[in-house]
Amino acid sequence: LASKVSSHALIVDAGCISILVNLLANVGCTALSQLLAACILRDLASSSRKYSILIRQAGAIELLVKLFSAESQLTHEAAVQALLGLARHADHQLYIVQAGAFMPLVETLSSGTVTAVEASTELLGRLAANSANHKPIAQSVGVPGLLKLMGNGTDAEKEVGIVSLEAVTVDDQGYRDQFVDAHGIM
C-alpha cells in the first residue's frame, strides 16, 4: 500500500504514523510487523518533507536506530533506508546523530546487506558533510574512535572518519588536544 504515492496521504490522514512507530517500539511484535512498519515509514519519509517531520515527531528515529540490532537483516536494512529518507532533510540529521546512529551505521558498512551498506554509506556521507553534526559525531565516537576508524576501517569508514576528525579538530582546541593525546600528529 505505501509504495503508491497516492496512498501515502491516506496512511498519514488515518493517523497511521503513530501506529507504525508503536510497532517499531513493541517488543512483543513479530519481526515481520517491525519490518513492514519500517518499510512503510521508509517510503513515507522518502516521499515528503511533511511526512518525515511527522515521523520524527512521533519518535521514530531512536526506534529505527534500535532496529539496527534486529535479528532480521531485512529489518536492519529497512531501518537504515528509513533514516536515509529522513536525512534527506538536513534538519533531521542532527536528531539521527543524537540518537546514536553514527557507530551502528559504521558497523553496518562491514556487516550489513549490500543494500544496507549502500544506504549507510550515503547516510554517513550526509551526516559527516553537515557541519552541525561534526561535534556530536566526535562526542559520540570520541577522537580515539575516529582515529581507530581511520586506521582499521573500510575505505568508506576511513573517509567518514577523516571528514569528521578534520572538522572537529580545525574548530576546537579541545578536540585537537584529544587528537594529540590519542597519538595523532598535528
Short mmCIF file of N, CA, C and O in Angstrom, two decimals, residues 30-91:
data_model
loop_
_atom_site.label_atom_id
_atom_site.label_comp_id
_atom_site.label_asym_id
_atom_site.label_seq_id
_atom_site.Cartn_x
_atom_site.Cartn_y
_atom_site.Cartn_z
N THR A 30 5.95 -9.17 16.12
CA THR A 30 6.74 -10.10 15.32
C THR A 30 7.77 -9.32 14.51
O THR A 30 7.61 -8.12 14.25
N ALA A 31 8.80 -10.00 14.10
CA ALA A 31 9.83 -9.39 13.26
C ALA A 31 9.22 -8.90 11.96
O ALA A 31 9.60 -7.85 11.44
N LEU A 32 8.25 -9.61 11.45
CA LEU A 32 7.59 -9.20 10.21
C LEU A 32 6.84 -7.88 10.39
O LEU A 32 6.88 -7.01 9.53
N SER A 33 6.17 -7.71 11.52
CA SER A 33 5.45 -6.46 11.80
C SER A 33 6.41 -5.29 11.85
O SER A 33 6.14 -4.22 11.30
N GLN A 34 7.54 -5.47 12.51
CA GLN A 34 8.53 -4.41 12.59
C GLN A 34 9.13 -4.11 11.21
O GLN A 34 9.35 -2.95 10.87
N LEU A 35 9.39 -5.14 10.44
CA LEU A 35 9.92 -4.96 9.10
C LEU A 35 8.94 -4.15 8.24
O LEU A 35 9.32 -3.19 7.58
N LEU A 36 7.68 -4.54 8.26
CA LEU A 36 6.68 -3.83 7.46
C LEU A 36 6.51 -2.39 7.92
O LEU A 36 6.40 -1.48 7.09
N ALA A 37 6.52 -2.17 9.22
CA ALA A 37 6.40 -0.80 9.74
C ALA A 37 7.59 0.04 9.28
O ALA A 37 7.43 1.18 8.83
N ALA A 38 8.79 -0.52 9.38
CA ALA A 38 9.99 0.21 8.94
C ALA A 38 9.94 0.50 7.44
O ALA A 38 10.32 1.59 7.01
N CYS A 39 9.46 -0.45 6.65
CA CYS A 39 9.36 -0.24 5.20
C CYS A 39 8.37 0.87 4.86
O CYS A 39 8.64 1.71 3.99
N ILE A 40 7.23 0.88 5.52
CA ILE A 40 6.24 1.92 5.24
C ILE A 40 6.77 3.28 5.68
O ILE A 40 6.64 4.27 4.95
N LEU A 41 7.41 3.34 6.84
CA LEU A 41 8.00 4.61 7.30
C LEU A 41 9.09 5.07 6.34
O LEU A 41 9.22 6.26 6.06
N ARG A 42 9.86 4.12 5.82
CA ARG A 42 10.90 4.45 4.82
C ARG A 42 10.27 5.12 3.61
O ARG A 42 10.73 6.16 3.14
N ASP A 43 9.19 4.52 3.10
CA ASP A 43 8.53 5.06 1.92
C ASP A 43 7.94 6.44 2.19
O ASP A 43 8.05 7.35 1.37
N LEU A 44 7.33 6.61 3.35
CA LEU A 44 6.74 7.89 3.71
C LEU A 44 7.83 8.96 3.88
O LEU A 44 7.68 10.08 3.38
N ALA A 45 8.90 8.63 4.59
CA ALA A 45 9.98 9.59 4.84
C ALA A 45 10.62 10.04 3.54
O ALA A 45 11.00 11.20 3.40
N SER A 46 10.75 9.14 2.60
CA SER A 46 11.39 9.46 1.33
C SER A 46 10.50 10.27 0.40
O SER A 46 10.98 10.91 -0.53
N SER A 47 9.21 10.26 0.66
CA SER A 47 8.28 10.88 -0.28
C SER A 47 7.94 12.34 0.03
O SER A 47 7.55 13.07 -0.87
N SER A 48 8.09 12.75 1.28
CA SER A 48 7.61 14.09 1.63
C SER A 48 8.31 14.63 2.87
O SER A 48 8.45 13.91 3.86
N ARG A 49 8.71 15.88 2.82
CA ARG A 49 9.29 16.54 3.98
C ARG A 49 8.26 16.59 5.11
O ARG A 49 8.59 16.36 6.27
N LYS A 50 7.01 16.88 4.76
CA LYS A 50 5.94 16.95 5.77
C LYS A 50 5.82 15.61 6.50
O LYS A 50 5.74 15.57 7.73
N TYR A 51 5.82 14.52 5.76
CA TYR A 51 5.70 13.21 6.38
C TYR A 51 6.93 12.89 7.22
O TYR A 51 6.82 12.29 8.29
N SER A 52 8.10 13.29 6.74
CA SER A 52 9.32 13.00 7.51
C SER A 52 9.30 13.74 8.84
O SER A 52 9.76 13.22 9.86
N ILE A 53 8.76 14.95 8.86
CA ILE A 53 8.65 15.70 10.12
C ILE A 53 7.71 14.97 11.08
O ILE A 53 8.01 14.82 12.27
N LEU A 54 6.59 14.50 10.57
CA LEU A 54 5.64 13.76 11.42
C LEU A 54 6.28 12.48 11.96
O LEU A 54 6.05 12.12 13.13
N ILE A 55 7.06 11.82 11.15
CA ILE A 55 7.73 10.59 11.59
C ILE A 55 8.74 10.90 12.69
O ILE A 55 8.79 10.21 13.72
N ARG A 56 9.52 11.95 12.51
CA ARG A 56 10.50 12.34 13.54
C ARG A 56 9.78 12.73 14.82
O ARG A 56 10.15 12.30 15.91
N GLN A 57 8.73 13.53 14.70
CA GLN A 57 7.99 13.98 15.88
C GLN A 57 7.33 12.82 16.63
O GLN A 57 7.12 12.91 17.84
N ALA A 58 7.04 11.75 15.92
CA ALA A 58 6.43 10.58 16.56
C ALA A 58 7.45 9.72 17.31
O ALA A 58 7.08 8.75 17.97
N GLY A 59 8.73 10.08 17.21
CA GLY A 59 9.76 9.36 17.95
C GLY A 59 10.38 8.19 17.21
O GLY A 59 10.98 7.31 17.84
N ALA A 60 10.27 8.17 15.91
CA ALA A 60 10.73 7.01 15.14
C ALA A 60 12.25 6.90 15.06
O ALA A 60 12.77 5.78 14.93
N ILE A 61 12.98 8.00 15.12
CA ILE A 61 14.42 7.94 14.86
C ILE A 61 15.13 7.02 15.84
O ILE A 61 15.87 6.12 15.43
N GLU A 62 14.90 7.20 17.12
CA GLU A 62 15.55 6.35 18.12
C GLU A 62 15.17 4.88 17.95
O GLU A 62 16.00 3.99 18.10
N LEU A 63 13.92 4.65 17.61
CA LEU A 63 13.46 3.27 17.44
C LEU A 63 14.05 2.63 16.19
O LEU A 63 14.38 1.43 16.19
N LEU A 64 14.22 3.42 15.13
CA LEU A 64 14.86 2.89 13.92
C LEU A 64 16.31 2.53 14.20
O LEU A 64 16.81 1.50 13.73
N VAL A 65 17.00 3.34 15.00
CA VAL A 65 18.38 3.03 15.37
C VAL A 65 18.42 1.73 16.16
O VAL A 65 19.30 0.89 15.93
N LYS A 66 17.48 1.53 17.06
CA LYS A 66 17.44 0.28 17.83
C LYS A 66 17.24 -0.94 16.93
O LYS A 66 17.72 -2.03 17.25
N LEU A 67 16.55 -0.74 15.80
CA LEU A 67 16.32 -1.87 14.89
C LEU A 67 17.60 -2.31 14.17
O LEU A 67 17.60 -3.35 13.53
N PHE A 68 18.67 -1.55 14.29
CA PHE A 68 19.95 -1.98 13.70
C PHE A 68 20.39 -3.30 14.31
O PHE A 68 21.13 -4.05 13.70
N SER A 69 19.97 -3.56 15.53
CA SER A 69 20.36 -4.80 16.20
C SER A 69 19.32 -5.91 16.02
O SER A 69 19.43 -6.96 16.64
N ALA A 70 18.34 -5.69 15.17
CA ALA A 70 17.32 -6.72 14.91
C ALA A 70 17.97 -7.96 14.32
O ALA A 70 18.97 -7.88 13.61
N GLU A 71 17.39 -9.09 14.63
CA GLU A 71 17.91 -10.35 14.08
C GLU A 71 17.75 -10.40 12.56
O GLU A 71 18.58 -10.99 11.87
N SER A 72 16.72 -9.80 12.06
CA SER A 72 16.45 -9.82 10.63
C SER A 72 17.29 -8.77 9.91
O SER A 72 17.21 -7.58 10.21
N GLN A 73 18.09 -9.22 8.96
CA GLN A 73 18.89 -8.30 8.14
C GLN A 73 17.98 -7.37 7.34
O GLN A 73 18.32 -6.21 7.10
N LEU A 74 16.83 -7.87 6.93
CA LEU A 74 15.90 -7.04 6.15
C LEU A 74 15.33 -5.90 7.00
O LEU A 74 15.14 -4.79 6.51
N THR A 75 15.06 -6.19 8.28
CA THR A 75 14.57 -5.14 9.18
C THR A 75 15.65 -4.09 9.39
O THR A 75 15.38 -2.88 9.34
N HIS A 76 16.88 -4.54 9.60
CA HIS A 76 18.02 -3.63 9.74
C HIS A 76 18.13 -2.76 8.49
O HIS A 76 18.27 -1.53 8.57
N GLU A 77 18.06 -3.37 7.35
CA GLU A 77 18.15 -2.68 6.06
C GLU A 77 17.05 -1.62 5.91
O GLU A 77 17.30 -0.47 5.52
N ALA A 78 15.82 -1.99 6.24
CA ALA A 78 14.70 -1.06 6.14
C ALA A 78 14.87 0.12 7.11
O ALA A 78 14.54 1.26 6.79
N ALA A 79 15.42 -0.15 8.30
CA ALA A 79 15.65 0.91 9.28
C ALA A 79 16.69 1.90 8.76
O ALA A 79 16.51 3.12 8.88
N VAL A 80 17.78 1.39 8.18
CA VAL A 80 18.80 2.28 7.61
C VAL A 80 18.21 3.11 6.48
O VAL A 80 18.43 4.32 6.40
N GLN A 81 17.43 2.47 5.62
CA GLN A 81 16.83 3.20 4.50
C GLN A 81 15.82 4.24 4.99
O GLN A 81 15.71 5.33 4.40
N ALA A 82 15.08 3.94 6.05
CA ALA A 82 14.14 4.93 6.60
C ALA A 82 14.90 6.13 7.15
O ALA A 82 14.50 7.29 6.93
N LEU A 83 16.01 5.89 7.84
CA LEU A 83 16.83 7.01 8.34
C LEU A 83 17.42 7.81 7.18
O LEU A 83 17.50 9.04 7.26
N LEU A 84 17.81 7.13 6.12
CA LEU A 84 18.32 7.83 4.95
C LEU A 84 17.23 8.74 4.36
O LEU A 84 17.48 9.88 4.00
N GLY A 85 16.01 8.23 4.30
CA GLY A 85 14.89 9.04 3.83
C GLY A 85 14.69 10.27 4.70
O GLY A 85 14.47 11.38 4.21
N LEU A 86 14.81 10.10 6.00
CA LEU A 86 14.68 11.24 6.91
C LEU A 86 15.85 12.20 6.75
O LEU A 86 15.68 13.41 6.83
N ALA A 87 17.05 11.68 6.53
CA ALA A 87 18.26 12.52 6.44
C ALA A 87 18.32 13.32 5.15
O ALA A 87 19.18 14.20 5.02
N ARG A 88 17.46 13.05 4.22
CA ARG A 88 17.42 13.87 3.00
C ARG A 88 17.04 15.31 3.33
O ARG A 88 17.25 16.21 2.55
N HIS A 89 16.50 15.50 4.51
CA HIS A 89 16.14 16.82 5.02
C HIS A 89 17.15 17.14 6.12
O HIS A 89 17.16 16.50 7.18
N ALA A 90 17.99 18.12 5.89
CA ALA A 90 19.12 18.42 6.77
C ALA A 90 18.71 18.63 8.22
O ALA A 90 19.47 18.29 9.13
N ASP A 91 17.53 19.15 8.46
CA ASP A 91 17.13 19.40 9.84
C ASP A 91 16.90 18.13 10.65
O ASP A 91 16.85 18.18 11.87
#
